[in-house]
Each structure stands twice: as C-alpha cells, then as structure tokens.
Short mmCIF file of C-alpha atoms in Angstrom, two decimals:
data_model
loop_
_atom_site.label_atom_id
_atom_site.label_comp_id
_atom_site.label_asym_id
_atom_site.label_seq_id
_atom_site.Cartn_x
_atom_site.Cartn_y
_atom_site.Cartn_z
CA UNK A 30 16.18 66.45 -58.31
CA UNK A 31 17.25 63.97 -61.19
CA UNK A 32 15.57 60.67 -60.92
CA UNK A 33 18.14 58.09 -59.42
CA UNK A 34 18.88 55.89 -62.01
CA UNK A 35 20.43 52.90 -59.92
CA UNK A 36 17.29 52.82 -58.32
CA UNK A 37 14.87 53.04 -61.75
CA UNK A 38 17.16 50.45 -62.85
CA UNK A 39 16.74 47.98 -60.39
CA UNK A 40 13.08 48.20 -60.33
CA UNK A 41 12.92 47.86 -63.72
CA UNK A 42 12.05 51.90 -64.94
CA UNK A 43 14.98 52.84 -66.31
CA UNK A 44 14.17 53.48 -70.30
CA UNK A 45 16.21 52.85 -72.80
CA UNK A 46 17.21 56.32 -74.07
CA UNK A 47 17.43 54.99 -77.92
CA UNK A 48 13.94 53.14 -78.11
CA UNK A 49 12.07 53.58 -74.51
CA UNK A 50 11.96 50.34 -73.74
CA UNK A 51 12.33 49.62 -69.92
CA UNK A 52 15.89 47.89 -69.39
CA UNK A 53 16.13 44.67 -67.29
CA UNK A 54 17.35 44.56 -64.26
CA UNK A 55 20.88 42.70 -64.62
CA UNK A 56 21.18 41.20 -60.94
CA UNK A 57 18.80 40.58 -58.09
CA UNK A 58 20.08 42.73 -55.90
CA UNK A 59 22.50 45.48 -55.17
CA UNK A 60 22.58 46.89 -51.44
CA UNK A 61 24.57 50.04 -50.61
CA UNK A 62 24.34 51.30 -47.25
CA UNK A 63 26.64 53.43 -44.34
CA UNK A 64 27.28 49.93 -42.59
CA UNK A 65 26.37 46.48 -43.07
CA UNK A 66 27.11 45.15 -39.81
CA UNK A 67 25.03 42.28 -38.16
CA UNK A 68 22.75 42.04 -41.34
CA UNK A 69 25.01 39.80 -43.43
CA UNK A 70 23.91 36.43 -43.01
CA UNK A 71 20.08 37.83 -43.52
CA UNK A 72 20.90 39.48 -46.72
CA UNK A 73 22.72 36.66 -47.84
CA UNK A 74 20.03 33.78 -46.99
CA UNK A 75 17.59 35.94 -48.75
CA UNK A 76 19.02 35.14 -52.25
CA UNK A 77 18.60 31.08 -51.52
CA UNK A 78 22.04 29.94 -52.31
CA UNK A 79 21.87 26.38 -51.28
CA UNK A 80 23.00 24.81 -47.77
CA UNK A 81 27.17 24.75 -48.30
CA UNK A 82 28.56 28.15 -48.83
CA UNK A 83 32.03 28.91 -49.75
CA UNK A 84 33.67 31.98 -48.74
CA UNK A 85 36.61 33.54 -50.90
CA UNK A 86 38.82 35.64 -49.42
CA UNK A 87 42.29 36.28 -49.23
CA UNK A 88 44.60 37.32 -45.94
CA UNK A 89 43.75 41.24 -46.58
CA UNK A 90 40.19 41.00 -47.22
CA UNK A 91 39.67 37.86 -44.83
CA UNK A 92 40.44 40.69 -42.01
CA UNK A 93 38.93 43.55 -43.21
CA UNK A 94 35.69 41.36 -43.81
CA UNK A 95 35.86 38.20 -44.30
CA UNK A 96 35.53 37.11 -40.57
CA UNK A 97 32.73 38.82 -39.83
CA UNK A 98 30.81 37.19 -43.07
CA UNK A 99 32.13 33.86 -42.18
CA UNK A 100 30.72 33.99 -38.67
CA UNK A 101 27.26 35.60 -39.90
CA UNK A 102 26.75 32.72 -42.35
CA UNK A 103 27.59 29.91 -40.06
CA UNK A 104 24.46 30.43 -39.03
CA UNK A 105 22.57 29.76 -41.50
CA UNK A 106 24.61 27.30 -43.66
CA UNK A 107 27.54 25.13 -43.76
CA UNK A 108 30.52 27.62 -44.94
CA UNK A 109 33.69 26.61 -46.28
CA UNK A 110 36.59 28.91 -45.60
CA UNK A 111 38.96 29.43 -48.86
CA UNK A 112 41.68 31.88 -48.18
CA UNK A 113 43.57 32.48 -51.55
CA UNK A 114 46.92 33.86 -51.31
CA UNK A 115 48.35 37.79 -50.84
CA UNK A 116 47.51 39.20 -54.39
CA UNK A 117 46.69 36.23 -56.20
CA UNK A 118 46.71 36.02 -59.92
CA UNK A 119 43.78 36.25 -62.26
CA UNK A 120 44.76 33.50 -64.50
CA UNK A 121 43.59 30.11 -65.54
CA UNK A 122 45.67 28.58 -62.70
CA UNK A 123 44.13 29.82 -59.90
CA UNK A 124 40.48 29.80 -61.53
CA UNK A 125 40.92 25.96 -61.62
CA UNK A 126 42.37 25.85 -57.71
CA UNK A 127 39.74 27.70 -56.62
CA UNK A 128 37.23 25.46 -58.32
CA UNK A 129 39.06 22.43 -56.68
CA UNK A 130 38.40 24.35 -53.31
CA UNK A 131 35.04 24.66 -53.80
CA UNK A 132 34.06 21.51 -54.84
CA UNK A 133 30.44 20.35 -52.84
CA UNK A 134 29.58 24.00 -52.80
CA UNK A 135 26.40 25.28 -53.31
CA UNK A 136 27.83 29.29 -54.28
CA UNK A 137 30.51 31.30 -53.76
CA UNK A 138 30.37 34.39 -51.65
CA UNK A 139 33.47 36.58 -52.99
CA UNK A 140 34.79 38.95 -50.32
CA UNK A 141 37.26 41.78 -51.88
CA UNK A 142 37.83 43.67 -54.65
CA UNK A 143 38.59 43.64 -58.30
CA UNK A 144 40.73 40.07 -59.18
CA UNK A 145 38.83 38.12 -55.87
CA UNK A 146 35.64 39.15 -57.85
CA UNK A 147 36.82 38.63 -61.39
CA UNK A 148 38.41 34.85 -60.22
CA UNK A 149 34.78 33.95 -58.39
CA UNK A 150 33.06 35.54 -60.98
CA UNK A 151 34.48 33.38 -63.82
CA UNK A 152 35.02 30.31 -61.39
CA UNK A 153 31.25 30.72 -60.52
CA UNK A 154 30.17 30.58 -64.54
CA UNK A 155 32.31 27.56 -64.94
CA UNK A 156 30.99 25.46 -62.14
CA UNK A 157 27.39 26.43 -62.92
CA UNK A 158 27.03 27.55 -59.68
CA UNK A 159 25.68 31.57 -58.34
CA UNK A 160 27.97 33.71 -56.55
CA UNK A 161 27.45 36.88 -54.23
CA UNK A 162 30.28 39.35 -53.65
CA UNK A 163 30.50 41.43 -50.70
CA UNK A 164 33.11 45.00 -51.50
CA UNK A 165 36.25 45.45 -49.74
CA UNK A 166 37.17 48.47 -52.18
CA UNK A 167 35.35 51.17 -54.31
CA UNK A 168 38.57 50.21 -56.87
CA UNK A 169 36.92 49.17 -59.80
CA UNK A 170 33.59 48.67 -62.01
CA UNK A 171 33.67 45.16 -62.19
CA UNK A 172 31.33 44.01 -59.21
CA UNK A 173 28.56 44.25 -61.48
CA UNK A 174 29.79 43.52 -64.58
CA UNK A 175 29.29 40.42 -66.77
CA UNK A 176 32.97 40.32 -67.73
CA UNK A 177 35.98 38.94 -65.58
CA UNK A 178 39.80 40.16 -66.51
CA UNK A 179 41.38 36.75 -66.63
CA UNK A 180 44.95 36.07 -68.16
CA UNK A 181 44.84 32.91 -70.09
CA UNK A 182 48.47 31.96 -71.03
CA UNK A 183 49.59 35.42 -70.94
CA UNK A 184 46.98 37.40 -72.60
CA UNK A 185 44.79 39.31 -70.46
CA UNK A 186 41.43 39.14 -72.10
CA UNK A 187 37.90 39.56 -70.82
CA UNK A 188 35.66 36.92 -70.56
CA UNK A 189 32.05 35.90 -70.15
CA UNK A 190 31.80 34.96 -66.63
CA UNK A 191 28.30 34.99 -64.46
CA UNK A 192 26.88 38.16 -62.94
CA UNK A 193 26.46 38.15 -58.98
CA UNK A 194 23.05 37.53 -57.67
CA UNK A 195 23.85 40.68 -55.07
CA UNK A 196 26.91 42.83 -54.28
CA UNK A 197 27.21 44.43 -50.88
CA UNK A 198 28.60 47.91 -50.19
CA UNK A 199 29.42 48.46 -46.71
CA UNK A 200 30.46 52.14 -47.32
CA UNK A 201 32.44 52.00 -43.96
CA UNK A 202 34.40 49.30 -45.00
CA UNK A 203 34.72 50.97 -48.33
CA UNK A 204 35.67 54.21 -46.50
CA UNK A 205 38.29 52.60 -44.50
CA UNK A 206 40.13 50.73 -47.57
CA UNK A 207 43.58 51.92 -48.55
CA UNK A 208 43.60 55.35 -50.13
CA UNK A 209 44.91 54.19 -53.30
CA UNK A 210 42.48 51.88 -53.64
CA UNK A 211 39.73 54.52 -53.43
CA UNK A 212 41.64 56.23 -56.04
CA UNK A 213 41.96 53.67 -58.16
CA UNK A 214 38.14 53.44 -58.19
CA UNK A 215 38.36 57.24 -58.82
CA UNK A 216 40.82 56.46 -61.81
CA UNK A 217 38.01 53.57 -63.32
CA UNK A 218 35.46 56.02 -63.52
CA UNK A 219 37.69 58.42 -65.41
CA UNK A 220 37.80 57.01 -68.64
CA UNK A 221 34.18 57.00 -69.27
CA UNK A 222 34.56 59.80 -71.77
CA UNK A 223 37.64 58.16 -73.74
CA UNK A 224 35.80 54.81 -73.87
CA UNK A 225 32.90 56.14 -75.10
CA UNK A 226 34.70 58.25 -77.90
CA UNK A 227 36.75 54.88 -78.34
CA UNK A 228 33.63 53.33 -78.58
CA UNK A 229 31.41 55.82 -80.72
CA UNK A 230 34.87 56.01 -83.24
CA UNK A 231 34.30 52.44 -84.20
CA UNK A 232 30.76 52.88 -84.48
CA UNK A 233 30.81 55.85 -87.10
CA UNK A 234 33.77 54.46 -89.03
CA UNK A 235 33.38 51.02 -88.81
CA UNK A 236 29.96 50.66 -88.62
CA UNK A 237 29.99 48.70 -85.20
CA UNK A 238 27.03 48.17 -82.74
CA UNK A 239 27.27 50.95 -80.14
CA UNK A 240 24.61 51.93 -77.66
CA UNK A 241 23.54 55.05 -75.37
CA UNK A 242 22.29 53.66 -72.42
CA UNK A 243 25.31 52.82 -70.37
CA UNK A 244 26.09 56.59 -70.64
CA UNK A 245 22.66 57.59 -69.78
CA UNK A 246 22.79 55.90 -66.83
CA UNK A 247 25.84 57.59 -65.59
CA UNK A 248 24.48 61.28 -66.62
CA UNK A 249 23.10 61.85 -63.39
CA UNK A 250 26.04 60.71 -60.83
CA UNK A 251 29.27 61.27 -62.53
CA UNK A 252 29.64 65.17 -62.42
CA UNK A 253 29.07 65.11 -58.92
CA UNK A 254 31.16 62.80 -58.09
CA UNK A 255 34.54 63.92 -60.11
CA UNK A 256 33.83 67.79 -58.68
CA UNK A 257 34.03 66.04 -55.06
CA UNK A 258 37.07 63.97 -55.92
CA UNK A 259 39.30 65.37 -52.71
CA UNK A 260 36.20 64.43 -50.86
CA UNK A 261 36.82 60.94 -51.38
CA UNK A 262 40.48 60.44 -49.85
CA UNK A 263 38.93 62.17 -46.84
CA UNK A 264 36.62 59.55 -45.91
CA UNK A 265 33.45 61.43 -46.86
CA UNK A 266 30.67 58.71 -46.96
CA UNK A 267 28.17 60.37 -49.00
CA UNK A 268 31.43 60.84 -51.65
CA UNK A 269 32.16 57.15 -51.46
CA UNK A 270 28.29 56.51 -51.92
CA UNK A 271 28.73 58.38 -55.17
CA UNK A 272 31.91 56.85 -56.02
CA UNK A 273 30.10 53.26 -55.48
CA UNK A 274 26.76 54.08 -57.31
CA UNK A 275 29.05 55.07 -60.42
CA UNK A 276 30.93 52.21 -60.49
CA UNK A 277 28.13 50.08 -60.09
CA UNK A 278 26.64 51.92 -63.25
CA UNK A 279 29.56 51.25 -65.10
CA UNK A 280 29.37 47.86 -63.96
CA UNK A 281 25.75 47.99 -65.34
CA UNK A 282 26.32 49.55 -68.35
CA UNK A 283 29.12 46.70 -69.49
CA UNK A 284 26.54 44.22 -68.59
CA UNK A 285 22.88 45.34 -70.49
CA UNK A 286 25.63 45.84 -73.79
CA UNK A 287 26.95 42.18 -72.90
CA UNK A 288 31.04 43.43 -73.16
CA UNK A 289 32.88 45.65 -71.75
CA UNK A 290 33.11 48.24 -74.35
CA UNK A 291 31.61 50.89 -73.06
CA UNK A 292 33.78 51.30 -70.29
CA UNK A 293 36.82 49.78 -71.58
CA UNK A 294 38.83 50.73 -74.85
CA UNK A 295 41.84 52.46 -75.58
CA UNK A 296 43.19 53.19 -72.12
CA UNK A 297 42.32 49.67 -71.11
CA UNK A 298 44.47 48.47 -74.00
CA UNK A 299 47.09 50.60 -72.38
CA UNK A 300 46.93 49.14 -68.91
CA UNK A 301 46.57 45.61 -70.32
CA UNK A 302 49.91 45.45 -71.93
CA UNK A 303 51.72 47.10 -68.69
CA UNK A 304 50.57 43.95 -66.62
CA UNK A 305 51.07 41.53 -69.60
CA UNK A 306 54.96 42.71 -70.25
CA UNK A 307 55.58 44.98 -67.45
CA UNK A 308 58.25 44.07 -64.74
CA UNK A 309 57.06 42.36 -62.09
CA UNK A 310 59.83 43.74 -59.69
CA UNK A 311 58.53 46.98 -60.26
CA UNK A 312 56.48 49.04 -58.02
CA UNK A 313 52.77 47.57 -57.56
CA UNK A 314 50.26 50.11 -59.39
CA UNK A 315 46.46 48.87 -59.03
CA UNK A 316 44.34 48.77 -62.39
CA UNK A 317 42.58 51.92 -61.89
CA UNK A 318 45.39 54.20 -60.92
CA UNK A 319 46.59 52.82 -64.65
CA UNK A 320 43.32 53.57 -66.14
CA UNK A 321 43.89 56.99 -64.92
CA UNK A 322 47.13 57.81 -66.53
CA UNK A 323 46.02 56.04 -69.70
CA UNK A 324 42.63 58.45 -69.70
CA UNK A 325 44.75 61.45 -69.61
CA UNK A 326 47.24 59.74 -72.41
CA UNK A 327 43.86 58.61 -74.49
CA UNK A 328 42.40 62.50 -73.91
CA UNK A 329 45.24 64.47 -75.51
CA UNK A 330 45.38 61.51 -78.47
CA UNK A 331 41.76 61.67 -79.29
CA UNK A 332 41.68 65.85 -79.14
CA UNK A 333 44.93 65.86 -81.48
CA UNK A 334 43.21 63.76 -83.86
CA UNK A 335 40.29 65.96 -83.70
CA UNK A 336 41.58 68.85 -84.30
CA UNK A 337 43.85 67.83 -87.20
CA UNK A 338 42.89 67.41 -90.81
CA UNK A 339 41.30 64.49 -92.09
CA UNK A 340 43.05 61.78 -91.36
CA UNK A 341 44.39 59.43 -94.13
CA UNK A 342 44.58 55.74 -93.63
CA UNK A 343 47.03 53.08 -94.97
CA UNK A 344 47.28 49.81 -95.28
CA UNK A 345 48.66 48.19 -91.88
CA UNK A 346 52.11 46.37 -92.65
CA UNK A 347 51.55 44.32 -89.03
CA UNK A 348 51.74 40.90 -89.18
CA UNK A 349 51.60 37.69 -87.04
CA UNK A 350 55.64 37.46 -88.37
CA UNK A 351 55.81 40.92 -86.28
CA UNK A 352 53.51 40.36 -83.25
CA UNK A 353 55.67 37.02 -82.64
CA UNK A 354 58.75 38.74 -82.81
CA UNK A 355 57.50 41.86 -80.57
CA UNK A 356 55.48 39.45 -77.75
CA UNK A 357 57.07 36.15 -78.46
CA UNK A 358 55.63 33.16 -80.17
CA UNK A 359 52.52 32.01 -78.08
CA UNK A 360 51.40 35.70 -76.74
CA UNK A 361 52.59 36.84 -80.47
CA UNK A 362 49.82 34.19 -81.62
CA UNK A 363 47.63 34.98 -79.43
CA UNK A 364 47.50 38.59 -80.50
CA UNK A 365 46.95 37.66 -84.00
CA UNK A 366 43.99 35.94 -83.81
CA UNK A 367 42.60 39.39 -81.97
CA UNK A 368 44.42 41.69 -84.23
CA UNK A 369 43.88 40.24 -87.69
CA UNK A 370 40.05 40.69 -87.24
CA UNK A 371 40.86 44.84 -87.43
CA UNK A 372 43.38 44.89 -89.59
CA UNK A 373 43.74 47.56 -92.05
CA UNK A 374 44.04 45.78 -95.93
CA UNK A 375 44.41 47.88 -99.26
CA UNK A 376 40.71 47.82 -100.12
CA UNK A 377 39.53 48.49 -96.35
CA UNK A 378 41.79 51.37 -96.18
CA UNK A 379 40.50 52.35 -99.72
CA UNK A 380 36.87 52.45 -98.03
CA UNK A 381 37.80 53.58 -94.82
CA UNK A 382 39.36 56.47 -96.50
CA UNK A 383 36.57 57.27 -98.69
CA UNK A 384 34.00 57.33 -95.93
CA UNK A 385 36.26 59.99 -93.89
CA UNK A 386 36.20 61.95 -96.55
CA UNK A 387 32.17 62.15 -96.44
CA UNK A 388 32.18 62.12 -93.05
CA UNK A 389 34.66 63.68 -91.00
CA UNK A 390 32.94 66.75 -89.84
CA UNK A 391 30.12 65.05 -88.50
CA UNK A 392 32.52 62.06 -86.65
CA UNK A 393 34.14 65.02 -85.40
CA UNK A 394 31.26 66.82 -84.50
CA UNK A 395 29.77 63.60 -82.25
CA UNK A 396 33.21 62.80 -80.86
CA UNK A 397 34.49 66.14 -80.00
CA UNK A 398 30.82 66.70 -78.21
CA UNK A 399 31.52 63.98 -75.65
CA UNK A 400 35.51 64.42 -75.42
CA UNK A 401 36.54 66.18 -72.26
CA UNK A 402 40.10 67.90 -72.34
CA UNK A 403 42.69 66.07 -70.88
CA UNK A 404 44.08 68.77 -68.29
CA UNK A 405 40.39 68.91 -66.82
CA UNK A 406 40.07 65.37 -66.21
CA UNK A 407 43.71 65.40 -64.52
CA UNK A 408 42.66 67.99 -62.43
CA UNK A 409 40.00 65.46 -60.83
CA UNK A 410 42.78 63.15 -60.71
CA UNK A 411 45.19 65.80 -59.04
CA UNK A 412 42.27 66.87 -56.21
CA UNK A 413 42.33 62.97 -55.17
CA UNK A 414 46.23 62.95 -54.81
CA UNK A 415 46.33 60.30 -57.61
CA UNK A 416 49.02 59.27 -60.17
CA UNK A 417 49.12 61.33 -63.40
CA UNK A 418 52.11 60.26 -64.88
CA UNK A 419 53.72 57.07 -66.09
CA UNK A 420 56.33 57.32 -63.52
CA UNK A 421 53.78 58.03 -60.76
CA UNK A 422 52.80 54.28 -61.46
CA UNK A 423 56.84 53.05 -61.36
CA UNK A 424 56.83 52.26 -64.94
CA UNK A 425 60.08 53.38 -66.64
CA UNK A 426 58.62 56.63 -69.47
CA UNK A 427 59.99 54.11 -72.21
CA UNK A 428 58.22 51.22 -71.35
CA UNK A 429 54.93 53.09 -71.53
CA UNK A 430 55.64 54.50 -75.07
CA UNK A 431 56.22 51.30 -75.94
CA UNK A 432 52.43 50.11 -74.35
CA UNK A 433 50.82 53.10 -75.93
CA UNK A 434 52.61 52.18 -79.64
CA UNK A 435 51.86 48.34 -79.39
CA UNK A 436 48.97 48.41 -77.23
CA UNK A 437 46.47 48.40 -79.76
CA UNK A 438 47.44 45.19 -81.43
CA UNK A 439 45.95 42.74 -78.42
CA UNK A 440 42.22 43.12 -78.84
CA UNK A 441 40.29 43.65 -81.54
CA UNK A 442 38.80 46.70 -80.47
CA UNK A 443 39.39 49.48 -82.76
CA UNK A 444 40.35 52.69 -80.85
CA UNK A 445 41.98 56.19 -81.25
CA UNK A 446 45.37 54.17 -81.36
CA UNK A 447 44.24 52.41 -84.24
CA UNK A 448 43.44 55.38 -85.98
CA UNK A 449 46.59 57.18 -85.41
CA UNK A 450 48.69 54.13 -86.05
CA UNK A 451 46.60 53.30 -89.22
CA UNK A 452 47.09 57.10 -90.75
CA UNK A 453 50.87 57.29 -89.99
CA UNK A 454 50.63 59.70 -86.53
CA UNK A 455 53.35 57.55 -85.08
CA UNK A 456 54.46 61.20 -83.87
CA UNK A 457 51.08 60.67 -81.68
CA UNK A 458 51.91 57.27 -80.04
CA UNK A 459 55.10 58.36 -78.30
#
C-alpha cells in the first residue's frame, strides 16, 4: 500500500521529492471523517480561537450546516451569526461588509464552499484575525490553499489571504451537496496535468521557479480517484473521501509553492475571463465545471503544440492601446500591468527562439511525459455526467473562442496560450 501522503504531510514526513527535506505542515489541522455530527464545537475549541466567534454562512449553507455549527459553538463561546446573501460576490465589496460584520470578533468560522471560503479567507488576513472553515462541497481546491479568488474592480486575481487553522470534511454533508457541485470538484482536480505542463513550459523556456512536490503529493490519490469518477455522483463515501483528500492536496500543493501555479494556469485563465466578461443572465456554471471544459480545451492545445515542429516566436504586437480597447479602460489597465511583465519584445523573442532551437526535444520530451490526451481526461469527465463542452456551461461557442484567444493577456502567467499566440497558431486559439 502507498504511504498516505495527507497523513505524512500533516505530521510532518512528507519529503520533499527534489531535496528530501521534510515539508511543513501548512495548517494545524485537517479532519476528514464519514460524519461530523455532535463533535463540532470540540474540534473547534481545540484550535483556541478566542471567546467571540463569528459564523459565515449564507442561506444555502446556513441550512445545510450552518445551524448545527452555530448551536455547537454557543456553547463554548459567544457566536455571532453573519448570513451573507444567495451567491454572494467575491469582490472587494463584500470583503469589506463582511469585515464590518465581524467587527469584535475573535475568528471567523467559514461554513460553505469555494467564494464563502475565499471571502473569509482574505477577510480573515486583513483583519489579522484566524479563521476555520467547515465544507459544504467537495467543489474546489481552495479550502487549503493560501490564495483567495477575489475580483478587485473587475479583475479576478488571486491573492495572498491567510490559511485556515483547520478545515472540516463532513463527508455526509459533502455526499449530500448538489451533484454539480461534486462535479465541479471532479472538474478542479482535472487540470492537474495541464497546469503542471503550463507550469513546467514556463519553467524550461523561461527559466521560472517550478517545483515537484505539489505533484508528488497527488501521485498516490489521483488515479484512483478519476477511474471511480461515476462513483462520485452516486454518493459513494469512500469516492468522496478520495475526491476530498485530492483537493485538499491541491490545496496543499498551492500553499508549500506560496501561489497557485501549480494548480492553476492556462485553463484557469480560461475560466477567469468567462466570469470577468461573461453574461450574467446566462446560465450559472460553477468554477470547476469551467475548469473542466477548459482542461479538455488546454489538453488538445498543449498536444498540438507538441507534436508540431518547433515553434517560432514573434514579437507580440499587444499593447495597453489594445487591451483598453478589447476590456475597456480600467480592466484594459488593469491587464497591462499583468501582461506587460510577459510580453514578447524583439530581443526576447530573438532569445526565446534561439533556446527552442537547442531545446525543443527535451521540453517536449518532459512535457509530453506528463500530458494526458484530452479524450481520456473527458472520459472521466463523461463517467461523472459533467459538462464537456462550452455550451454544456451556457456560454454561447463564440464567446468562449473569444476567452481562449484573449484569455492569456490577464495574468502574467505564461502558458500554452502564450506560446501559440506568441508563434502565430492563431489557427490553435479558436
């Protein structure tokens, strides 16, 4: 039997797979268990969050959980009830209500998913005050991540925020959560091998820092847990345990690397620009469900590119003049000052260009031993009922041509997009 890596991890065994060193553990503590029930206000007294506890929830999660963790911890502190809107948003705004909510509190205990975490997450960090989070949803990696998703002035971006000193997985609560939730968590765990080709991409070309652990960490659980995928939409428990253990590895892996970049690249990019200029009276699609499509999108990009010829790059002709007339003048900005710091100039293109030329075979090589094909990693997709297909999601076929051609110019994060923009495989981009 493999050695269980969450576990290593947390006690402070896991080794480095580059250097042997043992990695830290990121938070205090991470429970994961078939239910939860009647336990919550000792777990949560055990971390020594202070007397005045304030609960985050909104209408949907205040049922499913919330409740129940309100009335455990009113015994053993003060709790303030904060009840946040039906879907509210992960911007600036609401960070700064919530904080006015939870003024005199001594931590916030987050009960939910991916934007509740992300908004207590970052609220925590800029109150200097912890946070615990208890799960609502196996939808995303982000429960144990450093990083929150917040939109500041129309540009989603991820920011430093404050790791959790626990996160609770109730898997019955997680088993009960709305199916595409659970695939949406399925769809987050997907991309693991486009980020990391994303990811090892700008590390042979461009020389940036890149890092094996996160992936080592996953080795053990992943495998098993995309074979099972139809497992998961059936309620299976020991599937959701494997479907929560990955994502907290992700979660991990983002966090020992202090970014999200190993679990967040190209088909991020994708996703990011569909809830920045998608329409908002379109169909809801949840994050993961878009990371899903995007993987499979990413997938056939990065195998096209490998099995072409040497690619040859130009000099980018995007500027800020462009970006403001594509996203408008203060998102067009915005952009810039993330763009500009990858762009393409005559004598980078010159060197970039030269050091293909060396080194092709072997960046092929590398990449091409840790790309998976795009049709198998739908078929995990297909096994879970999830969406494959732009339209699937509700956004219009153009639209997402558009988001996979422009996506790449609102981080500076250098992907397979970049690389097929930057040698002229518009043809590639849709």
């Amino acid at each position: 039997m493999a050695p269980d890596a969450l576990a290593q991890l947390m006690a402070g065994r896991f080794r480095d797979p580059e250097d042997g060193a043992p990695l830290p553990a990121p938070v205090r503590t991470v429970v994961i268990e078939d239910s939860l029930a009647g336990r919550e206000g000792e777990l949560v007294a055990a971390l020594n969050l202070g007397g005045r506890l304030a609960v985050v929830s909104d209408p949907t999660t205040r049922a499913v959980l919330g409740s129940r963790v309100e009335q455990a911890l009113d015994r053993i502190a003060e709790t303030l009830s904060i009840v946040l809107p039906e879907h509210p948003e992960p911007d600036l705004d609401t960070v700064d209500r919530l904080r006015e909510a939870a003024s005199g509190a001594s931590a916030l205990i987050a009960i939910g998913s991916g934007t509740i975490n992300d908004l207590c997450k970052y609220a925590a960090a800029e109150a200097g005050l912890p946070f615990a989070v208890f799960a609502t949803a196996p939808s995303m990696n982000g429960y144990t991540s450093i990083n929150a998703a917040i939109t500041v002035r129309g540009h989603k971006r991820s920011l430093a925020a404050r790791l959790p000193a626990a996160v609770f997985f109730d898997l019955e609560i997680l088993a009960a959560a709305p199916v595409r939730l659970i695939r949406a968590g399925l769809g987050d765990c997907l991309c693991r091998p486009t980020a990391q080709a994303d990811w090892l991409l700008a590390h042979l070309l461009l020389g940036r820092p890149y890092r094996q652990a996160p992936f080592a960490l996953l080795a053990a659980d992943e495998a098993p847990l995309l074979a099972a995928s139809a497992k998961l939409v059936a309620g299976d428990l020991d599937a959701i345990r494997r479907l929560v253990r990955t994502l907290a590895l992700s979660g991990f892996g983002m966090t020992l690397c202090g970014g999200s970049e190993p679990a967040s690249q190209g088909e991020h990019l994708i996703s990011h620009y569909g809830d920045m200029l998608g329409d908002p009276a379109w169909a809801r699609a949840f994050h993961g469900e878009q990371i899903g499509v995007a993987t499979l999108t990413m997938a056939r990009l990065q195998a096209e590119m490998l099995e072409g010829p040497p690619p040859q790059i130009e000099a980018s002709q995007v500027d800020e003049a462009s970006l403001i007339r594509h996203f408008g003048p203060e998102l067009g900005h915005s952009c810039w000052q993330e763009f500009r710091n990858k762009r393409v100039d005559p004598g980078a293109a010159i060197q970039l260009n030269h050091r293909i030329s060396e080194r092709w075979d072997e960046i092929r090589t590398r990449i091409g031993a840790i790309h998976k094909p795009a049709r198998e990693l739908c078929a995990v997709l297909e096994r879970a009922g999830a969406p494959t297909t732009p339209e699937a999601l509700g956004w219009p076929g153009r639209f997402y041509q558009q988001a996979v051609r422009h996506a790449r110019l609102i981080r500076n994060r250098y992907t397979f997009l970049d690389l097929a923009a930057d040698a002229g495989r518009s043809d590639l981009l849709g």
